[in-house]
Amino acid sequence: MVETENKNSVYDMLYLTACSINKEVPSAEKVQKMDLEKLYNICKFHSLTVITADALEKAGVQLPKVWKEASAKAIRKNLLLDVEREQILDFMEKSGIWYMPLKGVILKNLYPKSGMRQMSDNDILYDSNFCKQLCEYMKSRGYTPKGIGVGHHDDYQKPPVYNFEMHRYLFEEIHDANIADYYSDIKRKLVKDENKKYGYHFTDEDFYIFMIVHEYKHYSIGGTGLRSLLDCFVYLREKGDKLNWDYINSELTKLGISDYEKKSRELSMKVFASSKLPELSSEEKSELEYYLMSGTYGTTKNHTINKMKDFSEKSGSTSKFRYILKRIFPDLEFYKAYFPFFYKHKWLLPIGWFYRLFRGIFCKRKKIAQEMKVVVKR
């Protein structure tokens, strides 16, 4: 459940977001009762400061300085990322590297105003055979590479706002082997861009499927916030009537997430169809509150609860001690995904155990403490 002290503010955020996306002017009476400081913090947690600021300004609210600055920064970041992305894609074109922009890069153009769909980074899928060449190019542009060759994407960061996630592939076996297998040969599903030699895109149906799969991954790991439901609503409002739903439903069944898609789609259409929240079933209320308390990238609490549930289902044990041992000494699939060096040189695995342990103690102490707090309370 949403914490009592924040409950009014999270529903205020939902109301304002629905007003903005439907171009409705919020009720002055409702706005006057809002705690703008709490509201700002929650909107920031959900990456919805720009869209809620739009609604508040329509209602005649003089926004606090911190809100104005955050909104201006988010809009500016989107513009800077757009320009930078075109430079990177131009390099890929000239270098013969096939590529495809992902997720928010496409979705942001379906929102009513520029900057409404806030971006923390840009995601691009590309030909992983050119990983080394791309890395050298990004470093030449002043980027610092992080986690190269670890997991499914490489991070490139450059102050003040530039952050690109370059995907060598889309999903990892450790999260869901079936989904990873489905997307293992993704290029066969892609459509070539017009007037580009190496640019590709999804069909509208496959884009929707990917969007839902990506949302489901976050939902099932650490949670995902209101922006995910909003993305779904915005995309379906623009494309829904034109989509081949027989194909979509068939593919979602293969992926094993057709029930999840149906629930999230129906919930998104209900909560954003207008600024007036309709009557929801108890199950729908519970689902909505999971989104409302998760924020853009989920929470450690959700992540821990979901991992404990997954461990219990797979092992048949509810022992907290066994769960902690599993976290300290994960299986080989974990090392394959996140520590490929130790996976490749398995005889060094004991060193890998101690490396992870000491790295956690010195670099992730706060996160580990949060996880252990959840484990103890469960």
Short mmCIF file of N, CA and C in Angstrom, two decimals, residues 250-352:
data_model
loop_
_atom_site.label_atom_id
_atom_site.label_comp_id
_atom_site.label_asym_id
_atom_site.label_seq_id
_atom_site.Cartn_x
_atom_site.Cartn_y
_atom_site.Cartn_z
N SER A 250 -0.81 -13.18 -29.92
CA SER A 250 -0.09 -14.42 -30.18
C SER A 250 1.34 -14.36 -29.66
N GLU A 251 2.02 -13.23 -29.91
CA GLU A 251 3.40 -13.08 -29.47
C GLU A 251 3.50 -12.96 -27.95
N LEU A 252 2.55 -12.26 -27.35
CA LEU A 252 2.56 -12.12 -25.89
C LEU A 252 2.35 -13.46 -25.20
N THR A 253 1.54 -14.31 -25.83
CA THR A 253 1.33 -15.66 -25.30
C THR A 253 2.63 -16.46 -25.35
N LYS A 254 3.38 -16.34 -26.45
CA LYS A 254 4.68 -17.00 -26.55
C LYS A 254 5.62 -16.53 -25.45
N LEU A 255 5.54 -15.25 -25.14
CA LEU A 255 6.42 -14.65 -24.15
C LEU A 255 5.96 -14.92 -22.71
N GLY A 256 4.73 -15.38 -22.56
CA GLY A 256 4.21 -15.72 -21.24
C GLY A 256 3.75 -14.53 -20.42
N ILE A 257 3.44 -13.41 -21.09
CA ILE A 257 3.05 -12.21 -20.33
C ILE A 257 1.73 -11.61 -20.82
N SER A 258 0.89 -12.43 -21.44
CA SER A 258 -0.38 -11.90 -21.96
C SER A 258 -1.28 -11.40 -20.84
N ASP A 259 -1.29 -12.09 -19.70
CA ASP A 259 -2.12 -11.64 -18.57
C ASP A 259 -1.62 -10.31 -18.03
N TYR A 260 -0.30 -10.18 -17.93
CA TYR A 260 0.26 -8.92 -17.44
C TYR A 260 -0.10 -7.78 -18.38
N GLU A 261 0.05 -7.99 -19.68
CA GLU A 261 -0.26 -6.94 -20.66
C GLU A 261 -1.71 -6.50 -20.56
N LYS A 262 -2.62 -7.46 -20.44
CA LYS A 262 -4.05 -7.14 -20.35
C LYS A 262 -4.34 -6.28 -19.13
N LYS A 263 -3.75 -6.66 -17.99
CA LYS A 263 -3.98 -5.89 -16.76
C LYS A 263 -3.42 -4.47 -16.86
N SER A 264 -2.19 -4.34 -17.36
CA SER A 264 -1.56 -3.02 -17.43
C SER A 264 -2.26 -2.14 -18.47
N ARG A 265 -2.67 -2.74 -19.57
CA ARG A 265 -3.36 -1.97 -20.62
C ARG A 265 -4.70 -1.45 -20.10
N GLU A 266 -5.47 -2.33 -19.50
CA GLU A 266 -6.79 -1.91 -19.01
C GLU A 266 -6.67 -0.87 -17.90
N LEU A 267 -5.66 -1.04 -17.02
CA LEU A 267 -5.46 -0.08 -15.95
C LEU A 267 -5.04 1.27 -16.50
N SER A 268 -4.13 1.28 -17.47
CA SER A 268 -3.66 2.54 -18.03
C SER A 268 -4.80 3.30 -18.71
N MET A 269 -5.66 2.59 -19.42
CA MET A 269 -6.77 3.24 -20.11
C MET A 269 -7.80 3.77 -19.11
N LYS A 270 -7.93 3.10 -17.98
CA LYS A 270 -8.88 3.56 -16.97
C LYS A 270 -8.39 4.82 -16.26
N VAL A 271 -7.13 4.79 -15.84
CA VAL A 271 -6.66 5.89 -14.96
C VAL A 271 -6.30 7.15 -15.74
N PHE A 272 -6.08 7.03 -17.06
CA PHE A 272 -5.70 8.22 -17.83
C PHE A 272 -6.74 8.66 -18.85
N ALA A 273 -7.87 7.95 -18.94
CA ALA A 273 -8.88 8.32 -19.94
C ALA A 273 -9.42 9.72 -19.70
N SER A 274 -9.46 10.12 -18.45
CA SER A 274 -9.86 11.49 -18.09
C SER A 274 -9.26 11.81 -16.72
N SER A 275 -9.43 13.03 -16.28
CA SER A 275 -8.87 13.43 -14.99
C SER A 275 -9.67 12.85 -13.81
N LYS A 276 -10.87 12.36 -14.10
CA LYS A 276 -11.71 11.77 -13.06
C LYS A 276 -11.40 10.29 -12.95
N LEU A 277 -10.86 9.89 -11.80
CA LEU A 277 -10.49 8.50 -11.60
C LEU A 277 -11.75 7.65 -11.45
N PRO A 278 -11.92 6.63 -12.30
CA PRO A 278 -13.13 5.81 -12.22
C PRO A 278 -13.09 4.85 -11.04
N GLU A 279 -14.19 4.17 -10.81
CA GLU A 279 -14.25 3.15 -9.78
C GLU A 279 -13.35 1.98 -10.19
N LEU A 280 -12.47 1.59 -9.29
CA LEU A 280 -11.55 0.49 -9.56
C LEU A 280 -11.87 -0.68 -8.65
N SER A 281 -11.64 -1.89 -9.15
CA SER A 281 -11.80 -3.07 -8.30
C SER A 281 -10.69 -3.09 -7.27
N SER A 282 -10.81 -3.92 -6.26
CA SER A 282 -9.78 -4.01 -5.22
C SER A 282 -8.45 -4.46 -5.83
N GLU A 283 -8.51 -5.37 -6.81
CA GLU A 283 -7.29 -5.83 -7.47
C GLU A 283 -6.64 -4.69 -8.27
N GLU A 284 -7.46 -3.90 -8.95
CA GLU A 284 -6.94 -2.77 -9.73
C GLU A 284 -6.34 -1.71 -8.81
N LYS A 285 -6.97 -1.46 -7.67
CA LYS A 285 -6.42 -0.50 -6.71
C LYS A 285 -5.05 -0.95 -6.22
N SER A 286 -4.94 -2.24 -5.92
CA SER A 286 -3.67 -2.79 -5.46
C SER A 286 -2.59 -2.66 -6.54
N GLU A 287 -2.97 -2.95 -7.78
CA GLU A 287 -2.03 -2.82 -8.90
C GLU A 287 -1.58 -1.37 -9.07
N LEU A 288 -2.54 -0.46 -9.05
CA LEU A 288 -2.23 0.95 -9.22
C LEU A 288 -1.28 1.43 -8.13
N GLU A 289 -1.52 1.02 -6.90
CA GLU A 289 -0.68 1.47 -5.79
C GLU A 289 0.73 0.89 -5.88
N TYR A 290 0.86 -0.29 -6.48
CA TYR A 290 2.21 -0.84 -6.70
C TYR A 290 2.99 0.07 -7.64
N TYR A 291 2.33 0.56 -8.70
CA TYR A 291 2.97 1.51 -9.61
C TYR A 291 3.27 2.82 -8.88
N LEU A 292 2.32 3.29 -8.10
CA LEU A 292 2.47 4.58 -7.44
C LEU A 292 3.59 4.59 -6.41
N MET A 293 3.91 3.46 -5.80
CA MET A 293 4.95 3.44 -4.78
C MET A 293 6.30 3.00 -5.33
N SER A 294 6.35 2.66 -6.62
CA SER A 294 7.58 2.10 -7.18
C SER A 294 8.54 3.13 -7.76
N GLY A 295 8.04 4.28 -8.20
CA GLY A 295 8.92 5.25 -8.82
C GLY A 295 9.40 4.77 -10.18
N THR A 296 10.18 5.59 -10.86
CA THR A 296 10.60 5.28 -12.23
C THR A 296 11.35 3.98 -12.33
N TYR A 297 12.26 3.74 -11.39
CA TYR A 297 13.17 2.59 -11.52
C TYR A 297 12.98 1.53 -10.43
N GLY A 298 11.85 1.58 -9.74
CA GLY A 298 11.61 0.59 -8.71
C GLY A 298 12.29 0.94 -7.40
N THR A 299 12.13 0.09 -6.41
CA THR A 299 12.70 0.33 -5.09
C THR A 299 13.44 -0.92 -4.59
N THR A 300 14.36 -0.69 -3.67
CA THR A 300 15.08 -1.82 -3.06
C THR A 300 14.11 -2.74 -2.33
N LYS A 301 13.10 -2.16 -1.71
CA LYS A 301 12.11 -2.96 -0.99
C LYS A 301 11.40 -3.92 -1.94
N ASN A 302 10.89 -3.39 -3.05
CA ASN A 302 10.21 -4.23 -4.03
C ASN A 302 11.14 -5.30 -4.58
N HIS A 303 12.38 -4.86 -4.89
CA HIS A 303 13.37 -5.77 -5.46
C HIS A 303 13.62 -6.95 -4.52
N THR A 304 13.79 -6.65 -3.25
CA THR A 304 14.08 -7.68 -2.26
C THR A 304 12.90 -8.64 -2.09
N ILE A 305 11.70 -8.07 -1.97
CA ILE A 305 10.50 -8.90 -1.80
C ILE A 305 10.32 -9.83 -3.01
N ASN A 306 10.51 -9.28 -4.21
CA ASN A 306 10.34 -10.09 -5.42
C ASN A 306 11.42 -11.17 -5.52
N LYS A 307 12.65 -10.85 -5.12
CA LYS A 307 13.73 -11.84 -5.16
C LYS A 307 13.49 -12.95 -4.14
N MET A 308 13.00 -12.58 -2.97
CA MET A 308 12.70 -13.59 -1.95
C MET A 308 11.57 -14.51 -2.41
N LYS A 309 10.58 -13.93 -3.07
CA LYS A 309 9.47 -14.73 -3.60
C LYS A 309 9.96 -15.68 -4.68
N ASP A 310 10.80 -15.16 -5.57
CA ASP A 310 11.35 -16.00 -6.64
C ASP A 310 12.22 -17.13 -6.07
N PHE A 311 13.03 -16.80 -5.06
CA PHE A 311 13.88 -17.82 -4.42
C PHE A 311 13.02 -18.91 -3.78
N SER A 312 11.95 -18.50 -3.11
CA SER A 312 11.07 -19.45 -2.43
C SER A 312 10.39 -20.38 -3.44
N GLU A 313 9.93 -19.81 -4.57
CA GLU A 313 9.23 -20.61 -5.58
C GLU A 313 10.17 -21.62 -6.24
N LYS A 314 11.43 -21.21 -6.47
CA LYS A 314 12.37 -22.09 -7.15
C LYS A 314 12.99 -23.13 -6.23
N SER A 315 13.22 -22.75 -4.98
CA SER A 315 13.91 -23.66 -4.05
C SER A 315 12.96 -24.43 -3.15
N GLY A 316 11.72 -23.92 -3.03
CA GLY A 316 10.77 -24.55 -2.11
C GLY A 316 11.07 -24.25 -0.66
N SER A 317 11.96 -23.27 -0.41
CA SER A 317 12.35 -22.92 0.95
C SER A 317 11.98 -21.47 1.27
N THR A 318 11.55 -21.24 2.51
CA THR A 318 11.26 -19.88 2.97
C THR A 318 12.32 -19.41 3.97
N SER A 319 13.43 -20.15 4.05
CA SER A 319 14.49 -19.83 5.00
C SER A 319 15.19 -18.53 4.61
N LYS A 320 15.22 -17.58 5.53
CA LYS A 320 15.93 -16.32 5.28
C LYS A 320 17.43 -16.56 5.19
N PHE A 321 17.92 -17.48 6.02
CA PHE A 321 19.35 -17.78 6.01
C PHE A 321 19.78 -18.33 4.65
N ARG A 322 18.98 -19.25 4.08
CA ARG A 322 19.30 -19.81 2.77
C ARG A 322 19.23 -18.75 1.68
N TYR A 323 18.28 -17.83 1.84
CA TYR A 323 18.19 -16.72 0.87
C TYR A 323 19.45 -15.87 0.90
N ILE A 324 19.92 -15.53 2.09
CA ILE A 324 21.12 -14.70 2.22
C ILE A 324 22.34 -15.43 1.65
N LEU A 325 22.44 -16.75 1.93
CA LEU A 325 23.54 -17.53 1.35
C LEU A 325 23.51 -17.49 -0.17
N LYS A 326 22.29 -17.57 -0.73
CA LYS A 326 22.14 -17.53 -2.19
C LYS A 326 22.57 -16.17 -2.74
N ARG A 327 22.31 -15.12 -2.00
CA ARG A 327 22.72 -13.78 -2.44
C ARG A 327 24.24 -13.63 -2.38
N ILE A 328 24.86 -14.23 -1.38
CA ILE A 328 26.32 -14.15 -1.25
C ILE A 328 27.01 -15.04 -2.28
N PHE A 329 26.44 -16.22 -2.49
CA PHE A 329 27.04 -17.18 -3.42
C PHE A 329 26.03 -17.53 -4.53
N PRO A 330 25.82 -16.62 -5.48
CA PRO A 330 24.85 -16.87 -6.55
C PRO A 330 25.34 -17.95 -7.51
N ASP A 331 24.44 -18.43 -8.37
CA ASP A 331 24.79 -19.49 -9.30
C ASP A 331 25.58 -18.93 -10.49
N LEU A 332 25.98 -19.82 -11.38
CA LEU A 332 26.83 -19.44 -12.50
C LEU A 332 26.15 -18.47 -13.46
N GLU A 333 24.82 -18.56 -13.58
CA GLU A 333 24.12 -17.66 -14.50
C GLU A 333 24.30 -16.20 -14.09
N PHE A 334 24.40 -15.97 -12.80
CA PHE A 334 24.64 -14.61 -12.30
C PHE A 334 26.00 -14.12 -12.77
N TYR A 335 27.02 -14.96 -12.64
CA TYR A 335 28.36 -14.57 -13.07
C TYR A 335 28.44 -14.41 -14.58
N LYS A 336 27.70 -15.22 -15.30
CA LYS A 336 27.67 -15.11 -16.76
C LYS A 336 27.15 -13.74 -17.19
N ALA A 337 26.14 -13.24 -16.47
CA ALA A 337 25.53 -11.96 -16.82
C ALA A 337 26.34 -10.76 -16.33
N TYR A 338 26.84 -10.82 -15.10
CA TYR A 338 27.41 -9.62 -14.48
C TYR A 338 28.91 -9.67 -14.21
N PHE A 339 29.48 -10.87 -14.19
CA PHE A 339 30.91 -11.02 -13.96
C PHE A 339 31.48 -12.03 -14.96
N PRO A 340 31.42 -11.67 -16.25
CA PRO A 340 31.81 -12.63 -17.30
C PRO A 340 33.24 -13.14 -17.18
N PHE A 341 34.15 -12.34 -16.57
CA PHE A 341 35.54 -12.79 -16.42
C PHE A 341 35.59 -14.03 -15.54
N PHE A 342 34.88 -13.99 -14.41
CA PHE A 342 34.88 -15.13 -13.49
C PHE A 342 34.11 -16.31 -14.07
N TYR A 343 33.10 -16.02 -14.90
CA TYR A 343 32.37 -17.10 -15.55
C TYR A 343 33.26 -17.82 -16.56
N LYS A 344 34.06 -17.03 -17.28
CA LYS A 344 34.96 -17.60 -18.28
C LYS A 344 36.09 -18.40 -17.62
N HIS A 345 36.57 -17.88 -16.47
CA HIS A 345 37.66 -18.54 -15.74
C HIS A 345 37.10 -19.09 -14.42
N LYS A 346 36.33 -20.15 -14.52
CA LYS A 346 35.58 -20.67 -13.37
C LYS A 346 36.48 -21.09 -12.21
N TRP A 347 37.70 -21.42 -12.49
CA TRP A 347 38.60 -21.82 -11.40
C TRP A 347 38.92 -20.65 -10.48
N LEU A 348 38.58 -19.42 -10.93
CA LEU A 348 38.80 -18.24 -10.09
C LEU A 348 37.54 -17.83 -9.32
N LEU A 349 36.48 -18.64 -9.41
CA LEU A 349 35.22 -18.28 -8.76
C LEU A 349 35.36 -17.96 -7.26
N PRO A 350 36.17 -18.71 -6.48
CA PRO A 350 36.32 -18.33 -5.06
C PRO A 350 36.80 -16.90 -4.87
N ILE A 351 37.68 -16.45 -5.78
CA ILE A 351 38.12 -15.06 -5.73
C ILE A 351 36.95 -14.14 -6.06
N GLY A 352 36.11 -14.58 -7.02
CA GLY A 352 34.93 -13.79 -7.38
C GLY A 352 33.99 -13.62 -6.21
#
